Structure formats: C-alpha cells, structure tokens
Short mmCIF file of C-alpha atoms in Angstrom, two decimals:
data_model
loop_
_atom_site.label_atom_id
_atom_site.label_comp_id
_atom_site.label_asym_id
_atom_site.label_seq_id
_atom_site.Cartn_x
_atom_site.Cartn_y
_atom_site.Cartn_z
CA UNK A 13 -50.65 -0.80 -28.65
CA UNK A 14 -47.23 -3.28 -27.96
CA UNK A 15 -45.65 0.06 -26.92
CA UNK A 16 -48.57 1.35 -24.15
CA UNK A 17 -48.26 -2.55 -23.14
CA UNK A 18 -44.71 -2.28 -22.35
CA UNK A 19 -44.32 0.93 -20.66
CA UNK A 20 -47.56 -0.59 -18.49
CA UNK A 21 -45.50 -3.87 -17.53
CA UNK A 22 -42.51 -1.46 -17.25
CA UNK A 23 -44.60 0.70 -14.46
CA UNK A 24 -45.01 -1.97 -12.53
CA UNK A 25 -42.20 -3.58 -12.26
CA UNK A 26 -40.62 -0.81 -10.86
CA UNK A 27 -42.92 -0.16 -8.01
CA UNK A 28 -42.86 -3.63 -7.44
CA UNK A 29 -39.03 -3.77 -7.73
CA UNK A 30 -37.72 -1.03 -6.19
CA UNK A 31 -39.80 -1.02 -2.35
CA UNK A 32 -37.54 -4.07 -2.26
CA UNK A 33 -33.76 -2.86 -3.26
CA UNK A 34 -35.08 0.16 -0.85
CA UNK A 35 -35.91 -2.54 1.88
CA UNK A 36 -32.69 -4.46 1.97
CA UNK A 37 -30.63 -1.89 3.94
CA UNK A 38 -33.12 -1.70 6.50
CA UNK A 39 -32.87 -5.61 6.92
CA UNK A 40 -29.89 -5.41 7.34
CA UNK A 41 -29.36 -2.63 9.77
CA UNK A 42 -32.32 -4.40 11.64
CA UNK A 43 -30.25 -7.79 11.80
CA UNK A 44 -27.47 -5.98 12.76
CA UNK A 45 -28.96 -4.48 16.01
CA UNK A 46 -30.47 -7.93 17.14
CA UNK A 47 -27.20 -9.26 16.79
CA UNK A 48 -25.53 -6.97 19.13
CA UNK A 49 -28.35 -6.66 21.55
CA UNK A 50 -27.97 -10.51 22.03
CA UNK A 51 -24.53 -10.21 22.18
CA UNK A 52 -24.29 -7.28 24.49
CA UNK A 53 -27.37 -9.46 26.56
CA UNK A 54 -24.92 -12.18 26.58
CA UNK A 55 -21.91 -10.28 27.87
CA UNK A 56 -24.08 -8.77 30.99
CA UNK A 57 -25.41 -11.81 31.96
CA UNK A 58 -22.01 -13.74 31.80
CA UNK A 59 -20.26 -11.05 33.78
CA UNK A 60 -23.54 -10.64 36.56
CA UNK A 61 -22.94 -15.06 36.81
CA UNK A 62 -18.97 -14.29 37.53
CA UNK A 63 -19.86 -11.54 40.25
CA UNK A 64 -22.63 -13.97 41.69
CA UNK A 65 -20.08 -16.72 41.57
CA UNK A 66 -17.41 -14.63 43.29
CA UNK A 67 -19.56 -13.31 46.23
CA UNK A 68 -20.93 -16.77 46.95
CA UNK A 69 -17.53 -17.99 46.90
CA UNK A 70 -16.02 -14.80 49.14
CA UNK A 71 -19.61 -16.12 51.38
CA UNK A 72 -18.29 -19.28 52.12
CA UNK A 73 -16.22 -20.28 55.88
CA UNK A 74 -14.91 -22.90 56.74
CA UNK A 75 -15.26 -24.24 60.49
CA UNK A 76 -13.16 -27.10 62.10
CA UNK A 77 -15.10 -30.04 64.13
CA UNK A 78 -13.78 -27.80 67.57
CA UNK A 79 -15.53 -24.52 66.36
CA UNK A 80 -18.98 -23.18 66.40
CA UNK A 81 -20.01 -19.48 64.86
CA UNK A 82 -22.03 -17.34 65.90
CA UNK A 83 -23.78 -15.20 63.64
CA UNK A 84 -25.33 -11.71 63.12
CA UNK A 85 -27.51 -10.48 60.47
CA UNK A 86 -27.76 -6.98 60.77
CA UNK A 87 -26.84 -6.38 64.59
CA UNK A 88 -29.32 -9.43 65.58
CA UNK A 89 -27.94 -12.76 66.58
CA UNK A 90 -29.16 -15.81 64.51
CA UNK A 91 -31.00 -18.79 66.58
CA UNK A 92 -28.31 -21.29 67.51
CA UNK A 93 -25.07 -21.32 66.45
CA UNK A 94 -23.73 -22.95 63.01
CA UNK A 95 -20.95 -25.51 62.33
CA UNK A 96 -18.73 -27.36 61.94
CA UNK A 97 -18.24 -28.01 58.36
CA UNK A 98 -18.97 -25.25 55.47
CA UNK A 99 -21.09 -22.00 56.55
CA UNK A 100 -22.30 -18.80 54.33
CA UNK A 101 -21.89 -15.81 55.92
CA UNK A 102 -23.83 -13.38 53.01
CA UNK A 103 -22.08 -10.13 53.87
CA UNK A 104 -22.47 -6.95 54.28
CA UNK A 105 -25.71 -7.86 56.16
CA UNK A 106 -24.18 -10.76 58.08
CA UNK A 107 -21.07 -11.35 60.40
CA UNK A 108 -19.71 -14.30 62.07
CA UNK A 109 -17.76 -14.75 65.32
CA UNK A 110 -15.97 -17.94 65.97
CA UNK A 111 -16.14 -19.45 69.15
CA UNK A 112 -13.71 -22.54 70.31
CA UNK A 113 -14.72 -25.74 71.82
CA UNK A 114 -11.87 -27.20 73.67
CA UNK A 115 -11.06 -27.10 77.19
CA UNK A 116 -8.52 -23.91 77.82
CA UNK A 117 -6.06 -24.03 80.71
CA UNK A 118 -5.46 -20.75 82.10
CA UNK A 119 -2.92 -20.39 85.20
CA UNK A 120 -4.31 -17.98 87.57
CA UNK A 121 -1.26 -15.64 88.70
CA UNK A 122 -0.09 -16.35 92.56
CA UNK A 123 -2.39 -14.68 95.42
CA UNK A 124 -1.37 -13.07 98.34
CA UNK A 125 -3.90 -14.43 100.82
CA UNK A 126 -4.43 -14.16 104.51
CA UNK A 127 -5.78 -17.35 106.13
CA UNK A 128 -8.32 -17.23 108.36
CA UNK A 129 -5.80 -18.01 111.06
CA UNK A 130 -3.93 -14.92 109.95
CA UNK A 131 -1.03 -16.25 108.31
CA UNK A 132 -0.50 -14.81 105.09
CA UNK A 133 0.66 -16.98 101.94
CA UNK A 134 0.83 -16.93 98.66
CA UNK A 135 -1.41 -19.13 96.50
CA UNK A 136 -1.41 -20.34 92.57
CA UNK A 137 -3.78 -22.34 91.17
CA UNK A 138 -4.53 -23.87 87.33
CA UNK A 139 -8.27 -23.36 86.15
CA UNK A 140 -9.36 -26.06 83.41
CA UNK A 141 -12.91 -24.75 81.43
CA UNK A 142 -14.37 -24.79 77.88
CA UNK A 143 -17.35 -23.13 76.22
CA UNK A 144 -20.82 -25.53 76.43
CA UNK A 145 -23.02 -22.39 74.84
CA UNK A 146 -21.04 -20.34 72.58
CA UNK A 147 -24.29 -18.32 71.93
CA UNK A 148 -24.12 -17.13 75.71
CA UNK A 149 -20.29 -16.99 75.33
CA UNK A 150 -20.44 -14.15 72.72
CA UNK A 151 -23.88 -11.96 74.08
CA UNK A 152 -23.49 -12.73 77.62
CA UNK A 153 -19.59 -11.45 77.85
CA UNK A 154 -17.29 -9.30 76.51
CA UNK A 155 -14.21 -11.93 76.52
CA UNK A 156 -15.33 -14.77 78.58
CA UNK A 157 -11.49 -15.66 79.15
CA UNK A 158 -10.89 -12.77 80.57
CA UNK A 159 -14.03 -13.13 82.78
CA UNK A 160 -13.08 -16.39 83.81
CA UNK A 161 -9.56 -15.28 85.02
CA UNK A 162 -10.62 -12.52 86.82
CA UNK A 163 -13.20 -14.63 88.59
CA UNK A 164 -10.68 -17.44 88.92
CA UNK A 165 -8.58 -14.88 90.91
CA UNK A 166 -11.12 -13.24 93.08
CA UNK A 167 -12.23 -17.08 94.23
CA UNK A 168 -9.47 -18.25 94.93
CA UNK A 169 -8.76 -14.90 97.53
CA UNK A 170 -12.22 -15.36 98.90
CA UNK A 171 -12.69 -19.53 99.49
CA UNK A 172 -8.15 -19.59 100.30
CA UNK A 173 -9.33 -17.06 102.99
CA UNK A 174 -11.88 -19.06 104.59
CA UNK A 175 -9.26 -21.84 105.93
CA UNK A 176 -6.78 -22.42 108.01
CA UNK A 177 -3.33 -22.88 106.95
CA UNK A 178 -3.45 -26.48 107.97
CA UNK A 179 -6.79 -27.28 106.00
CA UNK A 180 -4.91 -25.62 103.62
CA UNK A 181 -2.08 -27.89 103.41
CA UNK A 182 -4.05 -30.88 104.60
CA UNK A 183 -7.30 -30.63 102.64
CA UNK A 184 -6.15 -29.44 99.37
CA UNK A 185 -9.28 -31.82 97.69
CA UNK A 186 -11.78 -30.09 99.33
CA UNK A 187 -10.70 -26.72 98.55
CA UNK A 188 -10.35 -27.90 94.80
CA UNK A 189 -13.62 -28.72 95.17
CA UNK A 190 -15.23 -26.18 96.34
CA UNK A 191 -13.51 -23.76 93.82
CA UNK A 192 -14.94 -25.86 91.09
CA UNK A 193 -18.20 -25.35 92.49
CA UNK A 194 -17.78 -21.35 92.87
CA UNK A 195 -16.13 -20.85 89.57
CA UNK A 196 -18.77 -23.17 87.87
CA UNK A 197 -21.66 -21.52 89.32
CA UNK A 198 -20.54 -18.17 88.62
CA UNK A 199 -19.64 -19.07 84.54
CA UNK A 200 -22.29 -21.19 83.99
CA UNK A 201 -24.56 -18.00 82.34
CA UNK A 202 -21.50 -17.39 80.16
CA UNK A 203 -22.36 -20.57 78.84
CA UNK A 204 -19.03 -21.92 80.46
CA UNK A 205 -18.33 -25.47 82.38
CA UNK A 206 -14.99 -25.60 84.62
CA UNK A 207 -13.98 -29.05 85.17
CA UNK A 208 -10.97 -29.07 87.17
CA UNK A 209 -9.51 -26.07 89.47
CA UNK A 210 -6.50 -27.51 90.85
CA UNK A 211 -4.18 -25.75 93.55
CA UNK A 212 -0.57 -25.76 92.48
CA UNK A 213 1.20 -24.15 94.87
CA UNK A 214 1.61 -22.83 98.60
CA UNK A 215 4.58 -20.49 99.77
CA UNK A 216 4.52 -20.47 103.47
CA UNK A 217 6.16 -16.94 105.04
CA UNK A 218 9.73 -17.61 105.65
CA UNK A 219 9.78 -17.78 108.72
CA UNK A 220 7.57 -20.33 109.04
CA UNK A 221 9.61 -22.16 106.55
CA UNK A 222 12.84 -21.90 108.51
CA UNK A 223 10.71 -23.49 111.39
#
C-alpha cells in the first residue's frame, strides 16, 4: 500500500515538475526578443529624432534687418514676404529668394544725345532706387536692376532730347526732376521707388568747347 502511495505522489510530481523545467527556455527566449525589440525600437526612433533634428536645422535661414525673402512652395509664391530674423524654408517643397532693401546706386553709362536744338552731346547721369515690394520685385521682373538700368538709359535719351542745350546746362533741376518722375512711374510695378536721378555730366562737341 506505502509502495502504490509513492509511485502515486511520484506521478505527479513529475507532471507537475517537468511542464516547468520544459517552460523555462521558452521564458527566456521570450525575454530575450522583448529585449531586443525595445532595443532595436529605441535605436530607430533615436536615429529618425537625429534626421528630424538635422533637416530642421539644414531648414533654418538666416536674414539680416536689410533683407526680405521671398518664398515658393512648390512653384507658388507665399503671401507676403518673410524676415528679417530666423526663417524655415522646409525643402524640397519650398525655395527662398532673397531680396535687398537698401538704396542701390547704379551709374547709367554716358548717352549720345541730340538736343532738340540739334546739337549733339553726350550725357551721364547717377540713378539712386531701392526695392519697396520685394514680392513684385521677384514675379514682376526678371532682374529688376537690370530693368532699372535699361530704363534709366532709354529716359535719359528720350526727356535729354526734349531740351535745348541751354535748358540743359541752365535747368539741370528740372530735368532731374522730371527723370525722377519717368523712372519712378515706370518702376513703380516692379515694386521699385527712385529717389534721386541726378545728371553728372555734359560733354559739349568740341567745337563748341573751343568757342
């Protein structure tokens, strides 16, 4: 009877015993996994942070208090300009064009003119202007200082031509003034402002300068 009682208790101890030896390597391999699913988690999201931290950093322009930018998200051009100061430009979809503020002095090359008393003489002139809209500046124009030379030029041809040689020489204010006025006019849906056109310089022919 002691001996059916022991192999009984023996019985079932092992099926209570063994499922759990048999279970332990499973634990373990189980642990094991979690371990380097967290750790391979961890590694992805540390290395997605860095590349979000590098492109916001690679995003970033700076813009002095004289410059304004202009910029494009995919081909269309935002609502006002941005600046000065820090600006994100979030590339590829995005693009910036700078655009200075301060007044640029641009000699306009001398002019052969004709007066309108048919003497001819050749005329240089200085052309002060600076951007006020530096939305129009970039849609409105290819390269608005280019523009503004070439129109300088042409002016200067057309209002020089107008005079005499003596209102020429005489009333050098007036024609300033009425340069201004032409160049101004002409600029102004470039989003530019001219300031000052001043006349620098007259050669007479030389014969009248002998005279």
């Amino acid at each position: 009877m002691r001996r059916k009682i022991n192999e009984f208790l023996a019985r079932r101890l092992t099926v209570l015993i063994i499922p759990q030896t048999q279970m332990q390597p499973w634990r373990w391999q189980c642990s094991t996994a979690f371990f380097l699913f967290c750790l391979t988690l961890w590694s992805t999201m540390t290395i997605a942070a860095g590349i979000v931290v590098l492109y916001l950093l690679s995003c970033v322009r700076i813009l002095f208090e004289y410059q304004r930018a202009v910029v494009f998200r995919l081909g269309r051009a935002r609502s006002g300009p941005r600046g000065p100061g820090l600006v994100l430009v979030f590339w590829p979809i995005e693009r910036m064009v700078r655009v200075g503020l301060r007044t640029i002095v641009q000699e306009v090359p001398p002019q052969d003119v004709i007066t309108r008393d048919n003497v001819s003489v050749i005329v240089n002139a200085v052309v002060y202007f600076r951007v006020v809209d530096s939305v129009k500046a970039v849609l409105a124009v290819e390269d608005y200082q280019f523009a503004t030379g070439q129109l300088s030029q042409t002016s200067l041809r057309s209002i020089v031509g107008q005079v005499e040689l003596d209102e020429l020489l005489s009333g050098r204010e007036r024609i300033n003034a009425r340069l201004r006025a032409v160049l101004d006019e002409h600029s102004q849906p470039w989003g530019i402002e001219v300031p000052l056109v001043e006349i620098k310089q007259v050669d007479l022919p030389d014969h009248m300068k002998r005279a």
